[in-house]
Coordinates of C-alpha atoms and ligand atoms in Angstrom, one line a residue:
M1 CA -18.3 -20.0 -20.5
K2 CA -15.8 -21.1 -18.1
I3 CA -12.4 -18.9 -17.9
F4 CA -9.6 -21.4 -16.9
S5 CA -6.6 -20.1 -15.6
Q6 CA -2.8 -19.9 -17.3
Q7 CA -1.9 -23.5 -15.6
Q8 CA -5.0 -25.4 -16.9
L9 CA -5.0 -23.8 -20.8
P10 CA -2.5 -26.7 -21.8
D11 CA -4.9 -29.1 -20.2
I12 CA -7.6 -27.7 -22.0
D13 CA -5.5 -27.6 -25.4
A14 CA -4.8 -31.5 -24.6
A15 CA -8.1 -32.3 -23.9
T16 CA -9.5 -30.9 -27.4
I17 CA -6.8 -32.7 -29.1
Q18 CA -7.8 -36.0 -27.7
E19 CA -11.4 -35.3 -27.9
Q20 CA -11.9 -34.0 -31.4
N21 CA -8.8 -36.7 -32.3
I22 CA -6.8 -34.0 -34.2
K23 CA -3.1 -32.6 -33.8
S24 CA -2.3 -29.8 -32.1
I25 CA -1.0 -28.0 -35.5
D26 CA -4.6 -28.3 -36.5
L27 CA -5.6 -26.5 -33.6
M28 CA -3.2 -24.1 -34.5
E29 CA -4.6 -23.7 -38.0
R30 CA -8.0 -23.3 -36.7
A31 CA -7.0 -20.5 -34.5
A32 CA -4.9 -18.9 -37.2
Q33 CA -8.1 -19.4 -39.7
Y34 CA -10.1 -17.3 -37.3
V35 CA -7.6 -15.0 -36.7
S36 CA -6.8 -14.3 -40.5
L37 CA -10.5 -14.0 -41.0
Y38 CA -10.9 -11.1 -38.9
L39 CA -7.7 -9.6 -40.4
S40 CA -9.3 -9.8 -43.9
S41 CA -12.3 -8.2 -43.1
L42 CA -10.4 -4.8 -42.1
S43 CA -9.7 -2.3 -44.6
Y44 CA -5.7 -2.8 -44.8
S45 CA -3.9 -4.5 -47.2
R46 CA -0.6 -4.2 -45.7
Y47 CA 0.3 -6.6 -42.7
V48 CA 3.3 -6.7 -40.6
I49 CA 3.5 -10.2 -38.6
F50 CA 5.9 -10.6 -35.6
A51 CA 6.2 -13.8 -34.2
G52 CA 7.8 -15.1 -31.0
P53 CA 9.7 -18.5 -30.5
G54 CA 6.6 -20.2 -29.0
N55 CA 3.0 -21.4 -30.1
N56 CA 1.8 -17.8 -30.3
G57 CA 4.3 -17.6 -32.7
G58 CA 3.5 -20.5 -34.4
D59 CA -0.1 -18.8 -34.6
A60 CA 1.0 -15.9 -36.4
L61 CA 3.1 -17.6 -39.0
A62 CA 0.2 -19.8 -39.9
V63 CA -1.7 -16.3 -40.2
A64 CA 0.9 -14.9 -42.3
R65 CA 0.3 -17.5 -44.8
L66 CA -3.2 -17.6 -44.8
L67 CA -3.1 -13.9 -45.5
A68 CA -0.8 -14.3 -48.4
A69 CA -3.4 -16.9 -50.1
K70 CA -5.6 -13.7 -50.4
E71 CA -5.0 -11.7 -53.2
G72 CA -3.7 -8.0 -52.8
N73 CA -2.4 -8.5 -49.6
N74 CA 1.0 -7.1 -48.8
I75 CA 2.8 -9.7 -45.8
T76 CA 6.0 -9.0 -44.2
A77 CA 6.8 -11.6 -41.2
Y78 CA 9.4 -11.7 -38.6
L79 CA 10.2 -14.9 -36.6
F80 CA 12.3 -14.1 -33.8
N81 CA 14.2 -17.0 -33.0
I82 CA 16.8 -15.7 -30.6
G83 CA 16.6 -17.8 -27.7
K84 CA 16.4 -21.9 -27.0
G85 CA 15.0 -22.5 -30.5
L86 CA 11.4 -22.7 -31.2
S87 CA 8.1 -24.8 -30.1
S88 CA 7.6 -27.5 -32.5
N89 CA 4.3 -26.4 -34.0
C90 CA 5.9 -23.0 -34.6
E91 CA 8.6 -24.6 -36.3
A92 CA 6.1 -26.6 -38.7
N93 CA 4.6 -23.5 -39.5
R94 CA 7.9 -21.3 -40.4
N95 CA 8.4 -24.4 -42.8
R96 CA 5.0 -24.1 -44.0
L97 CA 5.9 -20.2 -44.4
A98 CA 9.3 -20.5 -46.0
E99 CA 7.7 -22.4 -48.9
C100 CA 4.8 -19.4 -49.6
P101 CA 6.3 -17.2 -52.3
N102 CA 4.6 -14.2 -51.6
V103 CA 5.7 -13.4 -48.4
S104 CA 8.6 -11.4 -47.3
F105 CA 9.8 -13.5 -44.2
T106 CA 12.6 -12.8 -42.2
E107 CA 14.3 -15.1 -39.4
I108 CA 16.0 -12.9 -36.9
T109 CA 18.4 -15.0 -35.0
E110 CA 21.1 -11.9 -34.1
K111 CA 19.8 -8.1 -35.3
F112 CA 16.7 -6.7 -35.9
E113 CA 16.6 -3.9 -38.3
P114 CA 12.7 -2.7 -37.9
P115 CA 10.8 -1.9 -40.9
Q116 CA 9.0 1.4 -41.6
L117 CA 5.6 1.2 -40.3
S118 CA 2.9 3.7 -41.4
E119 CA -0.5 4.4 -40.5
D120 CA -1.8 2.4 -43.3
A121 CA -0.1 -0.9 -41.8
V122 CA -1.6 -3.7 -39.4
I123 CA 1.2 -5.2 -37.0
V124 CA 0.0 -8.6 -36.1
D125 CA 1.6 -9.0 -32.4
G126 CA 2.3 -12.9 -32.3
L127 CA 5.4 -12.6 -30.0
F128 CA 4.0 -14.0 -26.7
G129 CA 0.5 -15.0 -25.9
T130 CA -0.4 -17.2 -22.6
G131 CA 3.2 -19.1 -22.3
L132 CA 4.5 -15.5 -20.9
N133 CA 6.4 -16.6 -17.8
K134 CA 8.0 -13.6 -16.5
P135 CA 8.0 -9.4 -17.5
L136 CA 9.4 -8.4 -21.2
N137 CA 12.9 -6.9 -20.9
G138 CA 15.6 -6.4 -23.4
G139 CA 15.2 -6.7 -26.9
F140 CA 11.5 -7.7 -26.6
G141 CA 10.9 -4.9 -24.1
A142 CA 12.5 -2.4 -27.2
L143 CA 10.6 -4.3 -29.8
V144 CA 7.5 -3.5 -27.7
Q145 CA 8.0 0.2 -27.6
F146 CA 8.9 0.4 -31.2
F147 CA 5.3 -1.3 -31.9
N148 CA 3.9 1.0 -29.4
A149 CA 5.3 4.2 -30.8
S150 CA 4.3 3.4 -34.5
P151 CA 1.1 4.7 -35.9
A152 CA 0.3 0.8 -37.1
H153 CA -3.0 -0.6 -36.1
I154 CA -2.2 -3.5 -33.7
V155 CA -3.9 -6.7 -33.4
S156 CA -2.8 -9.2 -30.8
I157 CA -3.2 -12.6 -31.0
D158 CA -4.7 -14.4 -27.8
M159 CA -3.0 -11.8 -25.3
P160 CA -1.3 -8.4 -25.8
S161 CA 2.5 -9.6 -25.9
G162 CA 4.0 -8.6 -22.2
L163 CA 0.6 -9.1 -20.3
M164 CA 0.3 -12.0 -17.8
C165 CA -2.8 -13.9 -18.1
E166 CA -3.7 -12.8 -14.2
N167 CA -1.4 -10.8 -11.8
N168 CA 0.3 -7.8 -13.7
A169 CA 1.1 -6.2 -10.6
Q170 CA 4.9 -6.6 -11.0
N171 CA 4.8 -6.2 -14.6
V172 CA 6.8 -3.8 -16.5
R173 CA 3.9 -1.5 -18.4
N174 CA 6.3 -0.1 -20.6
H175 CA 7.0 -3.2 -22.0
I176 CA 3.6 -4.7 -22.9
V177 CA 1.9 -4.1 -26.4
R178 CA -0.9 -1.6 -26.7
A179 CA -3.0 -3.2 -29.1
N180 CA -6.1 -2.1 -30.7
T181 CA -7.9 -5.2 -30.7
T182 CA -7.4 -8.6 -29.1
I183 CA -8.5 -11.4 -30.5
T184 CA -8.5 -14.3 -27.7
L185 CA -8.7 -17.6 -28.5
G186 CA -11.4 -20.1 -26.9
A187 CA -12.2 -17.5 -23.7
P188 CA -11.2 -14.7 -22.1
K189 CA -8.3 -14.6 -19.8
I190 CA -8.8 -12.7 -16.5
A191 CA -5.9 -10.0 -17.2
Q192 CA -7.9 -8.8 -20.4
L193 CA -11.3 -8.3 -18.2
M194 CA -9.6 -5.8 -15.7
A195 CA -10.1 -2.3 -16.2
D196 CA -6.5 -1.2 -16.1
N197 CA -5.3 -3.6 -18.7
H198 CA -8.1 -2.2 -21.1
E199 CA -5.1 0.3 -22.9
F200 CA -3.2 -2.8 -23.9
V201 CA -5.7 -5.3 -24.9
G202 CA -7.9 -2.6 -26.6
K203 CA -11.2 -3.9 -28.3
L204 CA -11.6 -7.9 -26.9
I205 CA -12.8 -10.4 -29.6
V206 CA -13.0 -13.8 -28.6
A207 CA -12.6 -16.4 -31.2
D208 CA -14.6 -19.7 -30.5
I209 CA -12.0 -22.1 -31.9
G210 CA -14.1 -24.9 -30.3
L211 CA -12.1 -26.0 -27.3
S212 CA -13.1 -28.4 -25.1
D213 CA -15.0 -27.6 -22.0
G214 CA -12.8 -29.3 -19.8
K215 CA -15.3 -32.0 -18.7
S216 CA -13.6 -35.0 -20.1
K217 CA -10.5 -34.2 -18.0
G218 CA -12.4 -33.2 -15.0
L219 CA -11.3 -29.8 -15.1
D220 CA -13.1 -27.2 -13.5
S221 CA -12.8 -23.4 -13.1
N222 CA -13.8 -21.0 -10.4
Y223 CA -14.4 -18.4 -13.3
E224 CA -16.8 -18.3 -15.3
F225 CA -18.2 -15.4 -18.2
T226 CA -21.7 -15.0 -17.7
D227 CA -23.7 -15.0 -21.4
K228 CA -27.2 -14.8 -22.3
E229 CA -27.7 -18.6 -22.2
D230 CA -27.0 -18.7 -18.7
I231 CA -29.2 -16.4 -17.9
K232 CA -32.0 -17.9 -19.8
N233 CA -31.7 -20.9 -17.7
I234 CA -31.6 -18.6 -14.5
I235 CA -34.8 -16.6 -15.5
R236 CA -37.9 -17.6 -14.6
E237 CA -41.3 -17.6 -16.1
R238 CA -44.0 -15.8 -14.0
D239 CA -46.6 -18.0 -12.6
S240 CA -49.9 -17.1 -14.8
F241 CA -52.0 -17.5 -11.5
G242 CA -49.7 -15.6 -9.3
H243 CA -50.8 -12.6 -7.0
K244 CA -48.8 -9.4 -5.9
G245 CA -47.9 -11.2 -2.7
S246 CA -46.5 -14.2 -4.6
F247 CA -44.1 -12.1 -6.6
G248 CA -42.5 -10.2 -3.1
H249 CA -42.8 -7.3 -1.2
S250 CA -39.0 -5.4 -1.6
L251 CA -37.9 -2.9 1.1
L252 CA -35.9 -0.4 0.2
I253 CA -34.3 1.9 3.0
A254 CA -32.6 5.0 1.2
S255 CA -31.9 8.5 0.7
T256 CA -31.6 11.7 3.1
Y257 CA -33.4 15.0 2.2
G258 CA -31.7 16.1 -0.3
M259 CA -30.8 12.9 -2.1
A260 CA -34.2 11.7 -2.7
G261 CA -33.1 10.8 -6.2
A262 CA -31.4 8.0 -5.2
A263 CA -34.5 6.2 -3.6
I264 CA -36.6 7.1 -6.7
L265 CA -34.2 5.5 -8.9
A266 CA -34.0 2.1 -7.1
T267 CA -37.7 1.7 -6.3
R268 CA -38.5 2.3 -10.0
A269 CA -35.8 -0.2 -11.1
C270 CA -37.3 -2.5 -8.5
L271 CA -40.9 -2.2 -9.8
R272 CA -39.8 -2.9 -13.1
S273 CA -38.2 -5.8 -12.2
G274 CA -41.0 -8.5 -11.6
V275 CA -41.7 -7.6 -7.9
G276 CA -45.2 -7.7 -6.6
K277 CA -44.8 -4.4 -4.1
V278 CA -42.1 -2.0 -2.9
T279 CA -42.1 -0.3 0.1
V280 CA -39.3 3.0 0.6
R281 CA -38.5 3.9 4.3
T282 CA -37.0 7.5 3.8
P283 CA -37.0 10.5 5.8
H284 CA -40.1 12.6 6.6
R285 CA -39.3 15.2 4.5
N286 CA -39.0 13.2 1.3
N287 CA -42.4 12.2 1.5
N288 CA -44.1 14.7 -0.8
I289 CA -41.2 13.9 -3.6
L290 CA -41.6 10.1 -3.7
Q291 CA -45.3 10.2 -3.3
I292 CA -45.5 12.2 -6.4
A293 CA -42.3 10.6 -8.4
I294 CA -43.7 6.9 -7.7
P295 CA -47.4 6.6 -7.1
E296 CA -46.9 2.9 -7.2
A297 CA -44.5 2.7 -4.1
V298 CA -45.7 2.6 -0.4
L299 CA -43.7 4.6 1.7
N300 CA -42.5 4.3 5.4
L301 CA -41.7 7.6 6.9
D302 CA -38.9 7.6 9.2
S303 CA -39.5 9.9 11.9
H304 CA -36.4 12.1 11.4
E305 CA -36.8 15.0 9.3
K306 CA -34.1 14.7 7.1
H307 CA -32.1 11.0 7.5
F308 CA -32.4 7.5 8.5
S309 CA -32.5 7.3 12.2
S310 CA -34.3 4.0 13.4
P311 CA -34.5 0.8 11.8
I312 CA -37.7 -1.4 11.3
N313 CA -38.9 -4.7 11.4
T314 CA -38.4 -6.7 8.5
D315 CA -40.6 -9.5 9.2
D316 CA -43.1 -8.5 6.6
Y317 CA -40.7 -7.9 3.9
N318 CA -38.9 -10.5 1.3
A319 CA -36.0 -8.8 0.8
L320 CA -34.1 -5.3 2.0
A321 CA -32.0 -3.3 0.3
I322 CA -30.3 -0.8 2.2
G323 CA -27.5 2.2 1.4
P324 CA -28.5 4.4 -1.9
G325 CA -28.0 8.5 -0.9
L326 CA -28.4 7.2 2.9
G327 CA -25.9 9.4 4.2
T328 CA -23.0 8.1 6.9
S329 CA -24.1 10.7 9.8
H330 CA -23.3 8.9 13.1
D331 CA -27.1 8.6 13.4
T332 CA -27.3 7.2 10.4
A333 CA -24.4 4.6 10.9
V334 CA -26.1 3.2 14.4
A335 CA -29.3 2.7 12.9
F336 CA -27.8 1.2 9.7
I337 CA -26.0 -1.3 11.7
E338 CA -28.6 -2.0 14.0
Q339 CA -30.9 -2.7 11.1
V340 CA -28.5 -4.7 9.3
R341 CA -27.8 -6.9 12.4
R342 CA -31.7 -7.6 12.9
T343 CA -32.5 -8.4 9.5
R344 CA -32.8 -11.8 8.7
I345 CA -34.1 -11.3 4.8
P346 CA -32.1 -11.4 2.1
L347 CA -30.1 -8.0 2.4
V348 CA -28.2 -5.9 -0.2
I349 CA -26.0 -3.2 0.8
D350 CA -25.0 -0.5 -1.3
A351 CA -23.6 3.0 -1.7
D352 CA -23.3 4.6 1.9
G353 CA -24.0 1.4 3.6
L354 CA -20.5 0.7 1.9
N355 CA -19.2 3.8 3.2
I356 CA -20.6 3.2 6.9
L357 CA -18.9 0.1 6.9
A358 CA -15.6 1.7 5.6
D359 CA -15.7 4.1 8.8
H360 CA -16.6 1.2 10.8
K361 CA -14.6 -2.0 9.8
G362 CA -15.1 -3.6 12.8
W363 CA -19.0 -3.9 11.9
I364 CA -18.3 -6.0 8.8
Q365 CA -18.1 -8.7 11.3
Q366 CA -21.9 -8.3 12.1
I367 CA -22.9 -8.4 8.8
P368 CA -25.1 -11.7 8.2
S369 CA -23.8 -14.2 6.1
D370 CA -25.1 -14.1 2.6
T371 CA -25.8 -10.6 2.3
I372 CA -24.8 -8.9 -1.3
L373 CA -22.5 -5.9 -1.3
T374 CA -22.0 -4.0 -4.4
P375 CA -18.7 -2.0 -4.5
H376 CA -17.3 -0.3 -7.3
F377 CA -13.3 0.0 -7.1
R378 CA -13.2 2.9 -4.7
E379 CA -15.8 1.4 -2.3
M380 CA -13.9 -2.0 -2.3
Q381 CA -10.6 0.1 -1.7
R382 CA -12.5 1.7 0.9
I383 CA -14.0 -1.5 2.6
G384 CA -10.8 -3.7 1.8
S385 CA -7.1 -3.3 3.3
H386 CA -4.8 -3.9 0.4
C387 CA -6.2 -3.2 -3.0
T388 CA -3.9 -1.0 -5.6
D389 CA -4.7 -1.9 -8.7
S390 CA -8.0 -4.2 -10.5
Y391 CA -6.5 -7.5 -9.8
S392 CA -6.0 -7.2 -6.2
A393 CA -9.5 -5.8 -5.6
L394 CA -10.9 -8.7 -7.3
T395 CA -8.8 -11.2 -5.3
E396 CA -9.5 -9.2 -1.9
A397 CA -13.3 -9.3 -3.0
Q398 CA -12.9 -12.9 -3.4
E399 CA -11.3 -13.4 -0.3
M400 CA -14.1 -11.3 1.7
A401 CA -16.8 -13.3 -0.1
V402 CA -15.0 -16.8 1.5
K403 CA -14.3 -15.2 4.7
H404 CA -17.5 -13.6 5.4
S405 CA -20.0 -15.8 3.2
F406 CA -20.7 -12.6 1.3
F407 CA -21.7 -12.1 -2.4
I408 CA -19.6 -9.2 -3.7
I409 CA -20.6 -7.6 -6.8
L410 CA -17.6 -5.5 -7.8
K411 CA -18.9 -3.1 -10.1
G412 CA -17.1 -2.0 -13.6
H413 CA -17.0 -2.8 -17.1
F414 CA -16.7 -6.5 -16.4
T415 CA -18.6 -6.6 -13.3
A416 CA -17.3 -9.5 -11.4
I417 CA -19.7 -11.2 -8.7
C418 CA -17.8 -13.1 -6.0
T419 CA -19.6 -15.8 -4.1
P420 CA -19.1 -17.4 -0.6
E421 CA -17.9 -20.6 -2.3
G422 CA -15.0 -18.7 -4.3
K423 CA -16.7 -18.7 -7.6
T424 CA -16.3 -15.7 -9.6
F425 CA -18.9 -14.8 -12.4
F426 CA -17.8 -11.9 -14.9
N427 CA -21.0 -10.4 -16.7
S428 CA -20.8 -9.4 -20.3
T429 CA -23.5 -6.6 -20.5
G430 CA -23.3 -3.3 -20.1
N431 CA -21.4 0.1 -21.5
S432 CA -19.4 3.1 -20.8
G433 CA -22.7 5.2 -21.0
M434 CA -23.4 3.9 -17.6
A435 CA -21.0 5.5 -15.7
T436 CA -23.4 8.1 -14.8
A437 CA -24.8 9.1 -11.3
G438 CA -27.5 6.9 -10.1
S439 CA -26.9 4.1 -12.1
G440 CA -25.4 1.9 -9.4
D441 CA -29.0 2.8 -7.6
V442 CA -30.8 1.1 -10.2
L443 CA -28.8 -2.2 -10.2
T444 CA -29.8 -2.1 -6.4
G445 CA -33.4 -2.1 -7.0
I446 CA -33.2 -4.8 -9.5
I447 CA -31.5 -6.9 -7.3
C448 CA -33.7 -6.4 -4.3
A449 CA -36.6 -7.2 -6.9
L450 CA -35.2 -10.6 -7.8
L451 CA -34.5 -11.6 -4.3
A452 CA -38.0 -10.6 -3.2
Q453 CA -39.3 -13.1 -5.9
K454 CA -37.2 -15.8 -4.5
Y455 CA -34.1 -15.9 -6.9
T456 CA -30.9 -17.2 -4.8
Q457 CA -28.3 -14.8 -4.1
T458 CA -26.3 -16.1 -6.7
E459 CA -29.0 -16.2 -9.2
A460 CA -30.3 -12.6 -7.9
C461 CA -26.7 -11.2 -8.6
R462 CA -25.9 -12.8 -11.9
L463 CA -29.5 -12.2 -13.4
G464 CA -29.5 -8.6 -12.0
V465 CA -25.9 -7.7 -13.1
Y466 CA -26.9 -8.8 -16.6
I467 CA -30.4 -7.6 -17.2
H468 CA -28.9 -3.9 -15.4
G469 CA -26.3 -3.9 -18.2
L470 CA -28.8 -5.2 -21.0
A471 CA -30.9 -2.3 -20.2
G472 CA -27.8 -0.1 -20.3
D473 CA -27.0 -1.5 -23.7
I474 CA -30.3 -1.2 -25.3
A475 CA -30.6 2.6 -23.9
A476 CA -27.2 3.2 -25.4
N477 CA -28.4 1.9 -28.9
K478 CA -31.3 4.3 -28.9
L479 CA -30.0 7.3 -27.3
G480 CA -26.0 6.9 -27.6
E481 CA -23.8 6.2 -24.7
T482 CA -23.0 9.8 -24.0
S483 CA -26.2 11.1 -23.2
L484 CA -27.3 8.2 -21.0
I485 CA -29.0 8.8 -17.8
A486 CA -29.5 6.5 -15.2
S487 CA -33.7 7.0 -15.8
D488 CA -32.7 5.6 -19.3
I489 CA -31.5 2.5 -17.9
I490 CA -34.9 1.9 -16.0
E491 CA -36.7 3.0 -19.1
A492 CA -35.0 -0.2 -20.7
I493 CA -35.7 -2.7 -18.2
P494 CA -38.7 -3.7 -19.6
E495 CA -37.1 -4.7 -23.2
A496 CA -34.4 -6.3 -21.6
F497 CA -36.6 -8.7 -19.7
L498 CA -38.6 -9.1 -23.0
Q499 CA -35.6 -10.1 -25.0
L500 CA -34.5 -12.5 -22.3
S501 CA -37.8 -14.3 -21.6
A502 CA -39.3 -14.0 -25.4
K503 CA -40.4 -17.9 -26.2
D504 CA -41.6 -18.7 -29.3
A505 CA -45.7 -18.5 -28.8
E506 CA -47.5 -21.7 -28.8
K507 CA -49.3 -22.8 -32.1
A508 CA -52.4 -24.7 -31.9
P509 CA -51.6 -27.5 -34.2
S510 CA -55.1 -27.5 -36.1
P511 CA -58.0 -25.0 -35.9
D512 CA -59.7 -27.9 -33.7
F513 CA -57.7 -26.7 -30.8
L514 CA -58.0 -22.9 -29.1
I515 CA -55.3 -21.9 -26.9
L516 CA -57.1 -19.5 -24.2
K517 CA -53.8 -17.7 -23.1
Ligands
LIG601 N1 -4.8 -22.3 -25.4 C1 -5.4 -23.1 -26.9 O1 -6.0 -23.7 -26.7 C2 -4.3 -22.7 -28.2 C3 -3.2 -22.0 -28.2 N2 -2.4 -21.3 -29.0 C4 -1.5 -20.5 -29.1 O2 -0.4 -21.1 -28.2 C5 -0.1 -20.1 -27.4 C6 0.9 -20.5 -26.1 O3 1.8 -20.8 -26.5 P1 3.0 -21.2 -25.7 O4 2.5 -22.4 -24.6 O5 3.9 -22.0 -26.5 O6 3.4 -19.6 -25.2 P2 3.9 -18.6 -25.7 O7 3.0 -17.6 -25.5 O8 4.1 -18.5 -27.2 O9 5.2 -18.1 -25.3 C7 6.1 -19.4 -24.8 C8 7.9 -19.0 -25.3 O10 8.1 -17.4 -24.9 C9 9.3 -18.0 -24.1 N3 9.1 -16.7 -22.9 C10 8.1 -16.8 -21.6 N4 8.2 -15.7 -21.5 C11 9.3 -15.0 -21.7 C12 9.9 -14.1 -21.9 N5 9.8 -13.1 -20.6 N6 10.9 -13.1 -22.3 C13 11.4 -14.0 -23.0 N7 10.6 -15.1 -23.8 C14 9.8 -15.5 -23.1 C15 9.2 -19.1 -23.9 O11 10.4 -19.7 -23.6 P3 10.8 -20.3 -22.0 O12 11.0 -19.0 -21.1 O13 10.0 -21.2 -21.8 O14 12.1 -21.1 -22.3 C16 8.8 -19.9 -24.9 O15 9.6 -20.1 -25.8 C17 -1.1 -19.5 -26.9 O16 -1.2 -17.9 -26.5 C18 -2.1 -19.3 -28.3 O17 -1.7 -18.2 -29.3 C19 -2.9 -22.1 -30.4 O18 -1.9 -22.3 -31.3 C20 -3.8 -23.2 -30.6 C21 -4.6 -23.1 -29.3
LIG602 N1 -17.5 1.4 -18.6 C1 -18.6 0.9 -18.0 N2 -19.1 -0.2 -18.7 C2 -20.1 -0.9 -18.4 N3 -20.7 -0.7 -17.1 C3 -20.7 0.5 -16.4 C4 -19.6 0.8 -16.5 N4 -19.3 2.4 -16.0 C5 -20.1 1.9 -15.1 N5 -21.1 0.8 -15.1 C6 -21.7 0.2 -14.3 O1 -22.9 1.0 -14.0 C7 -22.9 1.2 -12.5 C8 -22.3 2.2 -11.6 O2 -22.7 2.0 -10.5 P1 -21.9 3.0 -9.6 O3 -20.9 3.5 -9.8 O4 -22.2 2.8 -7.9 O5 -22.7 4.5 -9.9 P2 -23.6 5.4 -8.8 O6 -22.9 5.4 -7.3 O7 -23.6 6.6 -9.5 O8 -24.9 4.9 -8.8 C9 -22.5 -0.5 -12.3 O9 -23.4 -1.1 -12.3 C10 -21.2 -0.7 -13.3 O10 -21.1 -1.6 -13.6
LIG603 K1 0.3 -11.9 -28.6

């Protein structure tokens, strides 16, 4: 699913209207139908609707009318018409609502007497949506504070009012609605996917209101939201005549002595992700624990007892992942950069590999192009130079990916994959149970396995991140998020692959045919 920028949204609106030969108010009605359907499914009967002067307000007034048509609903609606007037569709919906007998409707042109809001009410926030052009202040700022202080349940239409679609660094956080749920229209907006806006967005629901994909107007976007269909198009069937050589050989360089778990988790995840063979280079003293823990892995022991100290030739391997539990000692850092500099196979750098780069920022120039880096927010702050919030971390990751030709996987709730071409793919799977030690090592192992099977970097990142999150979701469904540990994600990888590659078994057309296998 493509995600369009704030500037592009009116064009998508226009394309939809043209392609489907409808009026813009019909599209508004469609949006309102989805929102009212959702609201009716909640166990509340009192709805207090707040409409602004633009089309977000128009949506809200249409929602008020649709809710009022259902028996037993107690509807109060306020329209704030205190500035330069209403948008034409907002005005049309005001007129339609004014004819509705069972709604208590007030148009505010000057003074507003706030109603009593108790916890049995739903505030429907239709003040501002994607047309917000500066932070809220004055009366609207105060109104938002009134919402946020009330015990009522808040549902925002399209955007929590006050939140800008993309960059909120200069916003006034006290003047942004803190919704319990946001029903966004068509596709998510970038700001809704940023961790530090979760407190405003609440639960995010996307209503598919049948918007155009922009093709007819030649509109393209650098942002995409990866869903199951995209992944099904990436995932390949296994060659039934394949042998372990044809499924690739992954090399993992991981773990100091005392951090063997990182290597174990990454290796197990790698083995569960379809690769033919995995070799782990690790310090001598990790020998016994790794041999016992993962009999399927081949070990390549570093001569140093306790840490990675010397690089190896990678000619016999198809992909390398380096960094989990690696340590950052001087000796290891020197071996790391030598290893990375001489590597010509697809490469993933994670965890302490990123910390080494943070300690030696000049080395970033020496990383081969097409390398995959997997920082979480803090690691991005360390390897970057100016990120202070989620959005600036995203833009810095995007700039770095383009400048150095890297693939940067910025990990989080909606993990973002930034490519050298300037594209960003947001992931749609995963849960907070995955915020547990070792979960990142699992992701690294999965991606290394996919690269060794000759998935391109873009495919390996998208598929790997999706499978990792899906495995986390499957594990959380069985065990709950609270108790989830990284090993549970690995246990669920097979089920994740099964769900994605499940094809209808081919049926013989008649008993005269025998399908061998
Ligand atoms: N995309 C779609 O497909 C569909 C979109 N739809 C809906 O349309 C919504 C977008 O509508 P929109 O463009 O009319 O903008 P909206 O958010 O109502 O605000 C504009 C008004 O706010 C004002 N204003 C702005 N900032 C302000 C501030 N800081 N403080 C005070 N005022 C401020 C601004 O005034 P101005 O600054 O321009 O004078 C103008 O009056 C979208 O979110 C969705 O709900 C659906 O109906 C159908 C499908
Ligand atoms: N709240 C969350 N929702 C979805 N995914 C999450 C959440 N928290 C963490 N994850 C995922 O779990 C992984 C954690 O990786 P990382 O922070 O590197 O862990 P570690 O260093 O402990 O191995 C990332 O892939 C991240 O996207
Ligand atoms: K809103």
